[in-house]
CSV table of C-alpha atoms and ligand atoms in Angstrom, one decimal:
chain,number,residue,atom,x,y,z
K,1,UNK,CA,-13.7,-72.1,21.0
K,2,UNK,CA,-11.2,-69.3,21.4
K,3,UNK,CA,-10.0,-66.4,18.9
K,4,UNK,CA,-7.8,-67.7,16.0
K,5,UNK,CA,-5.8,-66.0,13.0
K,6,UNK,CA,-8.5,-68.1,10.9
K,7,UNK,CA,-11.8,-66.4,13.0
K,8,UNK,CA,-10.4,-62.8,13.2
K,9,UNK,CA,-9.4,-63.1,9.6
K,10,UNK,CA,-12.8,-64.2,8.6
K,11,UNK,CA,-15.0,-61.8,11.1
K,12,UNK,CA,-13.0,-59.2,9.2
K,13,UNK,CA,-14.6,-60.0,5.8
K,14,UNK,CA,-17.1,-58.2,4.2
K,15,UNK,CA,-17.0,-55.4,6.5
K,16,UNK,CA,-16.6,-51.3,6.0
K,17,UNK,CA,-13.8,-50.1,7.7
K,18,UNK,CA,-14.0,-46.4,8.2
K,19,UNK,CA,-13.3,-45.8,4.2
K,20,UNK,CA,-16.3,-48.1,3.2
K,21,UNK,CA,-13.8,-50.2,2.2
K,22,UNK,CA,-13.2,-54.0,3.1
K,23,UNK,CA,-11.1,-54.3,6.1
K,24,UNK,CA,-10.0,-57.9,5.4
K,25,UNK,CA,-8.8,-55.8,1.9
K,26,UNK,CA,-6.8,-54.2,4.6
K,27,UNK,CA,-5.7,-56.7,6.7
K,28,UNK,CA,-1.7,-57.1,6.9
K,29,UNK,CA,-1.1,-59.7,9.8
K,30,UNK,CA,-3.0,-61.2,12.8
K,31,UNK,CA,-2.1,-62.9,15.8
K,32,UNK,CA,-4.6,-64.7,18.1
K,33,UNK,CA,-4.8,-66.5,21.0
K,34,UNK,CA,-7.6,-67.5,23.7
K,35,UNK,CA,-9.4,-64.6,24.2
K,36,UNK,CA,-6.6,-62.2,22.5
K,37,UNK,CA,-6.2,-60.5,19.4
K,38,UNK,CA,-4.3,-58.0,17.6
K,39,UNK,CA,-4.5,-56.9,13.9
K,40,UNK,CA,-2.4,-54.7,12.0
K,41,UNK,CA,-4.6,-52.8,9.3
K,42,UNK,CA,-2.8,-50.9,6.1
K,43,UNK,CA,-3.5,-46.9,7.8
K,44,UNK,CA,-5.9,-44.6,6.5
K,45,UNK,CA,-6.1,-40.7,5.4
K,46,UNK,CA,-7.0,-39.3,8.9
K,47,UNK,CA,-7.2,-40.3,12.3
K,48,UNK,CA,-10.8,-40.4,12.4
K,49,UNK,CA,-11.0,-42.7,9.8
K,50,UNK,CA,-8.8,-44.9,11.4
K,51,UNK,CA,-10.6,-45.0,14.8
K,52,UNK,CA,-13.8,-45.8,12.7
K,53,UNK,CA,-12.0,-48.9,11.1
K,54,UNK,CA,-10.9,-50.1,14.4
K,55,UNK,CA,-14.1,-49.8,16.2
K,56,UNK,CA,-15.8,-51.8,13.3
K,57,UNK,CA,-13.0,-54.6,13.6
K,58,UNK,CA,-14.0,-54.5,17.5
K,59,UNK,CA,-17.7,-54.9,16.8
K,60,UNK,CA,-17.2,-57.5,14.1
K,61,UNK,CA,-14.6,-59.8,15.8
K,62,UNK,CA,-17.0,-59.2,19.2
K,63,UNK,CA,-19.7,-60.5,17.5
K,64,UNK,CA,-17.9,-64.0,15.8
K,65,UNK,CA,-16.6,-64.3,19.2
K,66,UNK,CA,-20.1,-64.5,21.1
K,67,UNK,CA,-21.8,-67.0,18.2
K,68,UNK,CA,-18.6,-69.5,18.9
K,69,UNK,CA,-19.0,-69.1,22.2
K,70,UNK,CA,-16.3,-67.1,23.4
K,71,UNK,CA,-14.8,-63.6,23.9
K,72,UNK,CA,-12.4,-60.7,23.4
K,73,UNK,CA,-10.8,-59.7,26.2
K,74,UNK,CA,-8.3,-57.6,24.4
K,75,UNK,CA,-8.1,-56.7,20.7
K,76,UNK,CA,-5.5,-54.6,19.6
K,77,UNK,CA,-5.9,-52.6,16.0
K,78,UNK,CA,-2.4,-51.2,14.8
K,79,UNK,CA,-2.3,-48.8,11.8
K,80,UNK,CA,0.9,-49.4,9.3
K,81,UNK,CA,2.4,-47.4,6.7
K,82,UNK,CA,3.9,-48.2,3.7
K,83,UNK,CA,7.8,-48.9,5.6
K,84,UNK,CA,6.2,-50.9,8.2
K,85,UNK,CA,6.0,-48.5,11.2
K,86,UNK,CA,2.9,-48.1,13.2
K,87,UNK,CA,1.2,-45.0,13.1
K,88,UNK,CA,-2.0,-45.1,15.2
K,89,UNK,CA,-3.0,-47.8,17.7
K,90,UNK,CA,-6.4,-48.8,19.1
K,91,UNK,CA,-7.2,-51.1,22.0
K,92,UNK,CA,-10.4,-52.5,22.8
K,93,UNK,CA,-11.3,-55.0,25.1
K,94,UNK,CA,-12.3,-56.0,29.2
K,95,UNK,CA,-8.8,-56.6,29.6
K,96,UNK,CA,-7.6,-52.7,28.5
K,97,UNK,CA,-10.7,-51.0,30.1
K,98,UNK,CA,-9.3,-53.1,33.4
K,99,UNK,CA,-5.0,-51.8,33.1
K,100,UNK,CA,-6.3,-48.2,31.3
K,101,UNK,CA,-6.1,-47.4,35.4
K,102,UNK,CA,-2.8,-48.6,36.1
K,103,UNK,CA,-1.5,-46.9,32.8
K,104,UNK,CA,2.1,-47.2,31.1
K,105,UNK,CA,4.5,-46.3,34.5
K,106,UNK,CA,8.0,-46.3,32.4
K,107,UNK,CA,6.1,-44.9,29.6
K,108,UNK,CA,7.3,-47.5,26.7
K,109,UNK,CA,5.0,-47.8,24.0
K,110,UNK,CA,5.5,-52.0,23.9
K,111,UNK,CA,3.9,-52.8,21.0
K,112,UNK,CA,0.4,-53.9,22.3
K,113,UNK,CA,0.9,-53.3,25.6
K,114,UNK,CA,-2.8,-53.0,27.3
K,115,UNK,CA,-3.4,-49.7,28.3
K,116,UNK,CA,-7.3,-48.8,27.2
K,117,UNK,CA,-9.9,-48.7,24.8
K,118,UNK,CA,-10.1,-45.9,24.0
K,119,UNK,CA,-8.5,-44.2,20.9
K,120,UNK,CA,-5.0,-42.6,21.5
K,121,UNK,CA,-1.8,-42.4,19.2
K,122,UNK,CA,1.1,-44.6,19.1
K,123,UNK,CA,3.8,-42.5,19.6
K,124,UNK,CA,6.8,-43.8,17.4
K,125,UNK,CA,8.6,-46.6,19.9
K,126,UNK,CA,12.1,-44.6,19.9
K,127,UNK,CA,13.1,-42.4,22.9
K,128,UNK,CA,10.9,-39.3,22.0
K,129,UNK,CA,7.7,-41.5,23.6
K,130,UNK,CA,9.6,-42.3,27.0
K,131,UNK,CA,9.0,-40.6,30.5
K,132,UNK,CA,12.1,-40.2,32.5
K,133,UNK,CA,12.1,-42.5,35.8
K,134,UNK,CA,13.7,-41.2,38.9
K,135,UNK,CA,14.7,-42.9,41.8
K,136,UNK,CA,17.4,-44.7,40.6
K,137,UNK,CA,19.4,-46.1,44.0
K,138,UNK,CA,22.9,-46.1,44.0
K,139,UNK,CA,23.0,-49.0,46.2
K,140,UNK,CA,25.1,-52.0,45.0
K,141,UNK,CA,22.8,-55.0,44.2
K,142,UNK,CA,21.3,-54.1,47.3
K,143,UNK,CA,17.1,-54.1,46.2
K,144,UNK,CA,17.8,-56.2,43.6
K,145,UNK,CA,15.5,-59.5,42.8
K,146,UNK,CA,15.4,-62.2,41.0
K,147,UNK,CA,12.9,-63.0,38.3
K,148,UNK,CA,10.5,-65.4,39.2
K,149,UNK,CA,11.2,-68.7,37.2
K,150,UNK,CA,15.0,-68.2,36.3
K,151,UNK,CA,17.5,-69.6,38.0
K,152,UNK,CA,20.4,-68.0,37.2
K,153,UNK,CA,21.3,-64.2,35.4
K,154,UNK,CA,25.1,-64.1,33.5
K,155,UNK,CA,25.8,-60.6,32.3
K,156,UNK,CA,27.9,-60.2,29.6
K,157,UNK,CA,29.8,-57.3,29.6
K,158,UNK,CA,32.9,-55.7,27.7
K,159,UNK,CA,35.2,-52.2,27.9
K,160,UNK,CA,34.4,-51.2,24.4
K,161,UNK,CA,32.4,-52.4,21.6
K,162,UNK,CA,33.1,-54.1,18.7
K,163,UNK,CA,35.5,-57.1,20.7
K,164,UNK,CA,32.6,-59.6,20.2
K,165,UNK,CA,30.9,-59.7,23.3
K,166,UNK,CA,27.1,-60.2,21.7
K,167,UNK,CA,28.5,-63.0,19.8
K,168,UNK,CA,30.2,-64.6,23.0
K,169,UNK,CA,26.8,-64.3,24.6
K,170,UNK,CA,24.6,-65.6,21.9
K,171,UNK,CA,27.3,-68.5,21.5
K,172,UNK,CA,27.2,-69.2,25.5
K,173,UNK,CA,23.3,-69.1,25.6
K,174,UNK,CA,23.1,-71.6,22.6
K,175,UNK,CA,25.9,-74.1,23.9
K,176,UNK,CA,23.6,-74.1,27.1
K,177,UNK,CA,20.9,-75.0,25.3
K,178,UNK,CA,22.6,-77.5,23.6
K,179,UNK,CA,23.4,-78.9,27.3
K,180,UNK,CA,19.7,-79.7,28.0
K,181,UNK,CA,19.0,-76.3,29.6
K,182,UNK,CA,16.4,-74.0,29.7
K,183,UNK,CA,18.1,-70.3,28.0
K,184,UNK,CA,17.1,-67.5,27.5
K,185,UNK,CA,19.1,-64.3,25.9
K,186,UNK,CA,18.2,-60.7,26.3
K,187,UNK,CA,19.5,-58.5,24.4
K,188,UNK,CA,20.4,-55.7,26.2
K,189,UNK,CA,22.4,-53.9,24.3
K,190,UNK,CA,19.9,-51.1,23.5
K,191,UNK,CA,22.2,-48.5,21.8
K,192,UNK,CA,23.0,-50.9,19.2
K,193,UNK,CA,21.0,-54.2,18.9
K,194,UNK,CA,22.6,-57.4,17.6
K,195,UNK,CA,20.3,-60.3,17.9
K,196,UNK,CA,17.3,-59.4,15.2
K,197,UNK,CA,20.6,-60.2,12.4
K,198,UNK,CA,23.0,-62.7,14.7
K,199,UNK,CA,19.7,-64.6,15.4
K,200,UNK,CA,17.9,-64.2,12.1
K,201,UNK,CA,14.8,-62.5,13.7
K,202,UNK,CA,14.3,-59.9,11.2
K,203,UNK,CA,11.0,-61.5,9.6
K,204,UNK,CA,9.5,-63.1,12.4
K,205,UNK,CA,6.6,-60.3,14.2
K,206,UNK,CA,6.5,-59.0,17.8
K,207,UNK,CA,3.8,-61.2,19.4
K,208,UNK,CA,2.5,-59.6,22.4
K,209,UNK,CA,0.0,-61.6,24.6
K,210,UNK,CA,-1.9,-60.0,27.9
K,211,UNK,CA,0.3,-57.5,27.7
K,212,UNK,CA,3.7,-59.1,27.9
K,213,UNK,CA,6.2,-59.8,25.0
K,214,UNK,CA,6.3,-63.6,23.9
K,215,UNK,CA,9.8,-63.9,23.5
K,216,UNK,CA,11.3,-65.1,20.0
K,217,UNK,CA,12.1,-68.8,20.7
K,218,UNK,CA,14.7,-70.1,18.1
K,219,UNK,CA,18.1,-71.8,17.9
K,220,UNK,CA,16.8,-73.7,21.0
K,221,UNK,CA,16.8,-70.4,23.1
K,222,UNK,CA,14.0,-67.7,24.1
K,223,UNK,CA,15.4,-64.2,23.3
K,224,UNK,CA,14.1,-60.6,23.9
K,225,UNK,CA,15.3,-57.5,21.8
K,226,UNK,CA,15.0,-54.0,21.5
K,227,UNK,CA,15.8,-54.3,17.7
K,228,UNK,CA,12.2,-55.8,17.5
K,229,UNK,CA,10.4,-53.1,19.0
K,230,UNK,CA,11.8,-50.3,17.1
K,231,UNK,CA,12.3,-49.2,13.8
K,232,UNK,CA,15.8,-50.9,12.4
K,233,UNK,CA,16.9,-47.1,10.8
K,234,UNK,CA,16.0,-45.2,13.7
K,235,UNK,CA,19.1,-44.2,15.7
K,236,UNK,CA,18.8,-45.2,19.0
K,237,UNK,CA,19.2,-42.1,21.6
K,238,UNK,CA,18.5,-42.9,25.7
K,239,UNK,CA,19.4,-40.3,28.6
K,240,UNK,CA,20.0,-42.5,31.3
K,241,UNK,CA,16.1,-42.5,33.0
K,242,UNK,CA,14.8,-43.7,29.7
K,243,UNK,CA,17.8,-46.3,29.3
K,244,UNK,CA,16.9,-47.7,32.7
K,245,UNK,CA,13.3,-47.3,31.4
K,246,UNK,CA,13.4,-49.2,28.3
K,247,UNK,CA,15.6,-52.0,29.7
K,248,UNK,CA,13.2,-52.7,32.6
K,249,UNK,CA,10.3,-53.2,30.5
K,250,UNK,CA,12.5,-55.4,28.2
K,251,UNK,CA,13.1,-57.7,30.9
K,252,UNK,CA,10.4,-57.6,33.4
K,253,UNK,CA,7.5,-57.6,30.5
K,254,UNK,CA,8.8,-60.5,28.4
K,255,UNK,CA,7.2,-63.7,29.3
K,256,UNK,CA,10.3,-65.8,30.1
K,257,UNK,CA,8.9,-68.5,31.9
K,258,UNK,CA,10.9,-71.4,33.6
K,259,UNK,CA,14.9,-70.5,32.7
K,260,UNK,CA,18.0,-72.1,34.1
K,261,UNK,CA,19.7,-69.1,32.5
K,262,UNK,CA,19.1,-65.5,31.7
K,263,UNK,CA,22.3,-64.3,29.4
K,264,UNK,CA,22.4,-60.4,29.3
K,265,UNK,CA,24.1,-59.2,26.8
K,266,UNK,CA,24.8,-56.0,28.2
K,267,UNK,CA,26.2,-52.4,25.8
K,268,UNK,CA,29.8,-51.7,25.9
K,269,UNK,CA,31.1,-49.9,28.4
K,270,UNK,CA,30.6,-49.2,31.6
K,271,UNK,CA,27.3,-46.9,31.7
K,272,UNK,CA,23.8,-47.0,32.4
K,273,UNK,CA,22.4,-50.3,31.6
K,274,UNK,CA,25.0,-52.2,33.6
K,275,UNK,CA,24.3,-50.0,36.5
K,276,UNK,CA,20.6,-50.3,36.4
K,277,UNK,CA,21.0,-54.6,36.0
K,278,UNK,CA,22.6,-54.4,39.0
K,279,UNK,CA,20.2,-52.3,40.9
K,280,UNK,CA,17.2,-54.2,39.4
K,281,UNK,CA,18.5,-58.2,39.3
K,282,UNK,CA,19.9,-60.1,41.4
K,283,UNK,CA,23.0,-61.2,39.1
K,284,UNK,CA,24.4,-64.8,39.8
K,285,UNK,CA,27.7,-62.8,38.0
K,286,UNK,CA,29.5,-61.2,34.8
K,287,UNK,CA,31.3,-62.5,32.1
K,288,UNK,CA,34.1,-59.9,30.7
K,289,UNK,CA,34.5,-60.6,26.8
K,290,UNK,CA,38.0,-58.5,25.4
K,291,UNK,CA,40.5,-59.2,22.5
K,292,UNK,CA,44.2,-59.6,23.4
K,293,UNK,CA,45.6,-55.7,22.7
K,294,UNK,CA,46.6,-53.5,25.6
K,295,UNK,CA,43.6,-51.4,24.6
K,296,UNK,CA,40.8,-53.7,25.0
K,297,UNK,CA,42.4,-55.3,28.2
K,298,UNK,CA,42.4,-51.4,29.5
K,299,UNK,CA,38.7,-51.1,29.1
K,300,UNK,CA,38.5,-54.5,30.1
K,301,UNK,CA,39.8,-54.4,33.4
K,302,UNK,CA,37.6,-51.4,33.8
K,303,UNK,CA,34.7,-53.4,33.0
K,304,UNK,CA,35.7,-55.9,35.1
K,305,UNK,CA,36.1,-53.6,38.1
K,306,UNK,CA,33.0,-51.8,37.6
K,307,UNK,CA,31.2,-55.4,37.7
K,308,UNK,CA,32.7,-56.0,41.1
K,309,UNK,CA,32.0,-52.0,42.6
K,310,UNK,CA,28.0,-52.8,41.4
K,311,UNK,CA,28.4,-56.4,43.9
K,312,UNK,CA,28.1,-58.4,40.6
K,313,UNK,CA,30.9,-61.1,41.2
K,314,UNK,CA,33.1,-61.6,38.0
K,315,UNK,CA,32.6,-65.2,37.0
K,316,UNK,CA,35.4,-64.6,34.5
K,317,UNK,CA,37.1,-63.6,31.1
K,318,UNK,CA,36.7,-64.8,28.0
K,319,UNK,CA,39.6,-63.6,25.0
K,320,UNK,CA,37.9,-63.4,22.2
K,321,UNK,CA,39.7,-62.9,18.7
K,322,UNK,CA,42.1,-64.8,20.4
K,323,UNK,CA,44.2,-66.5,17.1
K,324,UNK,CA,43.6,-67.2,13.7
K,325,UNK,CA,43.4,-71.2,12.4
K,326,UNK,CA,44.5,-70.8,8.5
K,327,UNK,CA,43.5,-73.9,6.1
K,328,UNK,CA,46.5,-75.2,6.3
K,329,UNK,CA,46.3,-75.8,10.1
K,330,UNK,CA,49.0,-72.9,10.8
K,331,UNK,CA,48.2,-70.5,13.9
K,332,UNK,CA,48.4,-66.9,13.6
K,333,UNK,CA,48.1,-64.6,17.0
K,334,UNK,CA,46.7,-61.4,15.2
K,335,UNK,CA,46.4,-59.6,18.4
K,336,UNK,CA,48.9,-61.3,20.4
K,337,UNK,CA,47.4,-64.2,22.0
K,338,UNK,CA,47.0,-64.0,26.0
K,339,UNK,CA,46.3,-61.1,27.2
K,340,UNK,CA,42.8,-61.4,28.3
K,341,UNK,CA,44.2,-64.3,30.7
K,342,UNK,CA,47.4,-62.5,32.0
K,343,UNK,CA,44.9,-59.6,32.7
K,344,UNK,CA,42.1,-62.3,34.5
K,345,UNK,CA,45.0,-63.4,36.8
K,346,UNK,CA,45.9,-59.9,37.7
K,347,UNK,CA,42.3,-59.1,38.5
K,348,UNK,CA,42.2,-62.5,40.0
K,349,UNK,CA,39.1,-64.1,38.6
K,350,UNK,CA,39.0,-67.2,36.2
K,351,UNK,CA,39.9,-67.5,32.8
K,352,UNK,CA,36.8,-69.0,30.7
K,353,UNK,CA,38.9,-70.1,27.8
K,354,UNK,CA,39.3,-68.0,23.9
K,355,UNK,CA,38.1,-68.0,20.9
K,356,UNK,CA,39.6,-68.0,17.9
K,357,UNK,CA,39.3,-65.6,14.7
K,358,UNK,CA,36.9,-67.8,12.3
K,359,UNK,CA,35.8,-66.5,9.0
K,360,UNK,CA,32.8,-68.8,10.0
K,361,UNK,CA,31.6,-67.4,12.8
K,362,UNK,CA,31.3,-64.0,11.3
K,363,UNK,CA,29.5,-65.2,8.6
K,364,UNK,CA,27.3,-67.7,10.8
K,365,UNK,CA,26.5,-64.2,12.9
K,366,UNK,CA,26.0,-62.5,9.6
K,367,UNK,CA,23.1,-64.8,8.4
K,368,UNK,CA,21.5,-65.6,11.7
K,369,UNK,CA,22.8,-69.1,12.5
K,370,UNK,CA,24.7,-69.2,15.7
K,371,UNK,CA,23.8,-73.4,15.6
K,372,UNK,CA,26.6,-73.8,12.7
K,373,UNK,CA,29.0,-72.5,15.3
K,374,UNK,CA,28.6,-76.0,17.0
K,375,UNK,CA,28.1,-78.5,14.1
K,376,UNK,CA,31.6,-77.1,12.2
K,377,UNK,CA,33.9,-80.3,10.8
K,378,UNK,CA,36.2,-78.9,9.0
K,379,UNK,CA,39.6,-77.8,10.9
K,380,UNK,CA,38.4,-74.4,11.9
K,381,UNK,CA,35.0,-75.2,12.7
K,382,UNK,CA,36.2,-78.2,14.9
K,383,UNK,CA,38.3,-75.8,16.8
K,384,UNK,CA,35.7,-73.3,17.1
K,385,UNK,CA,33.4,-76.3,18.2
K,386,UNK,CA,35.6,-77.0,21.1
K,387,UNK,CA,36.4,-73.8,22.1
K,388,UNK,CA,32.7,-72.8,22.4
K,389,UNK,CA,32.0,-75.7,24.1
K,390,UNK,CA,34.9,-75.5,26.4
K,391,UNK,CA,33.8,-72.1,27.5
K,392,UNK,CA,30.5,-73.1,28.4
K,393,UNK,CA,31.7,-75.8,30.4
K,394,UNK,CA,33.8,-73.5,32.3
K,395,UNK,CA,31.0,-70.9,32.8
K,396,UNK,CA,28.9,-74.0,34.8
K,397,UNK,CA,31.6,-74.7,36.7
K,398,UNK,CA,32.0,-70.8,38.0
K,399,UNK,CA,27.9,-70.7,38.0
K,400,UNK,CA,28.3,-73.9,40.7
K,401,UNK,CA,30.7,-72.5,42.5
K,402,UNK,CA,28.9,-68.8,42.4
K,403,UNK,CA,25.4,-70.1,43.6
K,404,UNK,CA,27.2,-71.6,46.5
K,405,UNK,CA,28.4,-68.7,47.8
K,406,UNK,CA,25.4,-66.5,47.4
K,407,UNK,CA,23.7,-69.7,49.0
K,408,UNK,CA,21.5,-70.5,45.7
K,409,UNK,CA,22.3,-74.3,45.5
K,410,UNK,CA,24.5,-76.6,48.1
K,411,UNK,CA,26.9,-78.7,47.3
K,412,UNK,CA,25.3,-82.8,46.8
K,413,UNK,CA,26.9,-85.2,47.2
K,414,UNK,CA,26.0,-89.1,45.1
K,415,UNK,CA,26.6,-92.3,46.8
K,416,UNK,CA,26.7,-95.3,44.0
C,501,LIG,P1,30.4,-56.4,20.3
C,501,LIG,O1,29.1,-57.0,20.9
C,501,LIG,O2,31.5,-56.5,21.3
C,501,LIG,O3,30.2,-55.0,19.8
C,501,LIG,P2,30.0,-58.3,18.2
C,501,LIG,O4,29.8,-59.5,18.9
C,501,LIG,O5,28.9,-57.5,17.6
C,501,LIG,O6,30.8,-57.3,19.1
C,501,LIG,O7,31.1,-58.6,17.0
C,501,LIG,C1,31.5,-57.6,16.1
C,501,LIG,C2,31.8,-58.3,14.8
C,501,LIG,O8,32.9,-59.2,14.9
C,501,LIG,C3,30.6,-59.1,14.3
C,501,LIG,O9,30.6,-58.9,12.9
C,501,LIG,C4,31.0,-60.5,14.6
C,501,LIG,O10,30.4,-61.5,13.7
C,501,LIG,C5,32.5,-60.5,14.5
C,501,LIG,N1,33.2,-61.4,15.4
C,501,LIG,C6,33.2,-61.4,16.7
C,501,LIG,N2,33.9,-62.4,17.2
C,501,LIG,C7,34.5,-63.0,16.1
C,501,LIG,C8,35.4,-64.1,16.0
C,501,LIG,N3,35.9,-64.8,17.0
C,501,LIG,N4,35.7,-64.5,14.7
C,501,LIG,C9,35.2,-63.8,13.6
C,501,LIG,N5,34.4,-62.8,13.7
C,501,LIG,C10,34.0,-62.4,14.9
């Protein structure tokens, strides 16, 4: 029998937490799972208290777990406050006595990341809890791995923000999905999160098992944010260490499993994220998202070039914004369609296709359904359809021909 939401919820009942008070009167959320727990309790007066509580929830889910038979390898006891935030953390458990050692290298306080039994603050998960890494090697893709299980990581990169490049990378991971394949969609854009809205995360909870982050699996895709591991009013502030820091943990402790694809939707720009990706990950290559001005293609092409200096090949552009369809079926090039493309040629990688203005697609991003984006039947939303689907055609075609050349997959060849 192993630990469930209906056991921990139940071994919690009837017993004094540090206040003498019930803790299941406490009790705000549980998550179980084998021999692994974690709680988070409504926080106390004091610290003291708090520790008191947690140790009593220990002893009491300890003890339901040895009459069924099992045990607690890890139990995690978060404190909240009134706006959600976690205020003081305590991990029990064989499983944090065993990592205490190894301790928290990056120093990112995941939430319910192992790290001992013993009673120790959680400092607030924005950049004031983060150790600066050194080390970083300027060499080009040059120690970089792949991550065990995924076949192929697309970044998804753009000059400046704001041209729609986390919505061409939620879009491309969902069309893949819709092809059959495994996806999954990290959302590296850590000075300014998109997915929790695009993707409609904002009530589902962090679920954190043996350490690693269970990724959020929905619209047929596994995705990884920072926007779930830190408060949503909390502004966002990395030095470049603690950049590289946070985006490390983000992708090497989330629990990805088998993946044909790893979209990483990388901040604008052309700063320290992109450069640590490439240092970290083998990249199968970039996809360059801009709108049709002179302005974004300048940023663009910087992008672009950027991508190429890190040993990331550019797989290709994407023009985004690209026209407007009106009801009454009449085109309207807002920005001046074709830029992005006359700038691909110049640059001399492939052009992926564009997308067109759609009030729909903003409003599908705005409520957290990228899926309408593909199921559209009116005029706009059968042009959207195509376009979408279109790209992500393309983007396997230059994926093909990429893993041939770094000498991933071989060409085959189907006698009938
Ligand atoms: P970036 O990641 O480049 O900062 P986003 O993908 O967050 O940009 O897009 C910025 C805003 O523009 C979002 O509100 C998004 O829904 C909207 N948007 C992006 N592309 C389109 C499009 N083709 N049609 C309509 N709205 C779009």
């Amino acid at each position: 029998m192993a630990l469930s939401k209906q056991n921990v919820t139940e071994a919690l009942r009837g017993v004094a937490g540090g206040d003498g008070k019930d803790l299941a009167s406490r009790l705000l959320w549980v998550s179980a799972c084998d021999t692994y727990a974690s709680v988070k309790l409504q926080r106390g007066a004091e610290r003291e208290e708090m520790a008191r509580a947690a140790r009593a929830a220990f002893g009491a889910v300890e003890k339901m777990a040895a009459g069924e038979g099992t045990r607690v390898d890890s139990l995690i006891v978060e404190f909240v406050d009134d706006g959600g935030s976690v205020v003081q953390t305590e991990r029990f458990g064989g499983l944090n006595q065993a990592k205490m050692a190894k301790g928290n290298e990056a120093g990112m306080e995941m939430p319910g990341r192992a790290a001992g039994s013993e009673s120790r603050p959680a400092p607030a998960p924005q950049a004031q809890g983060h150790t600066p890494i050194g080390g970083l090697k300027p060499t080009p893709q040059g120690g970089a791995e792949t991550l065990p299980g995924v076949k192929h990581i697309i970044a998804v990169g753009a000059g400046k923000g704001g041209v729609g490049k986390s919505t061409v990378a939620l879009n491309l991971a969902v069309g893949l999905a819709r092809r059959g394949l495994a996806v999954g969609l990290l959302d590296g854009d850590i000075y300014g999160p998109s997915m929790p809205t695009m993707l409609g995360l904002e009530s589902l909870e962090t679920v954190v098992h043996e350490g690693q982050l269970q990724p959020f699996v929905t619209h047929g895709i596994k995705c990884m944010t920072i926007g779930k591991l830190v408060a949503p009013d909390k502004p966002l502030i990395w030095r470049g260490p603690m950049a590289h820091g946070a985006f490390k943990q983000l992708t090497e402790q989330t629990r990805w499993g088998e993946l044909d694809y790893l979209i990483i939707d990388l901040p604008p720009g052309t700063g320290d994220v992109s450069l640590s990706m490439a240092q970290m990950l083998k990249v199968t290559g970039a996809v360059v998202v801009c709108t049709p001005q002179k302005v974004a293609q300048d940023d663009a092409w910087r992008a672009a070039k950027m991508f190429q200096q890190l040993g990331v090949p550019v797989l290709g552009v994407v023009e985004n914004m690209s026209y407007f369809v009106g009801d009454d079926g009449k085109v309207y090039d807002i920005f001046g369609r074709g830029g992005a493309e006359h700038m691909a040629q110049k640059l001399g990688v492939p052009f992926l296709g564009a997308v067109p203005i759609t009030m729909a697609l903003r409003a599908n991003s705005d409520k957290g359904d990228p899926t309408a984006n593909y199921t559209g039947e009116d005029r706009a939303g059968t042009e959207l359809r195509e376009k979408l689907e279109g790209l992500v055609r393309n983007l396997e075609g230059q994926v093909a021909l990429a893993s041939m050349k770094l000498g991933q997959e071989r060409p085959t060849l189907r006698v009938s």
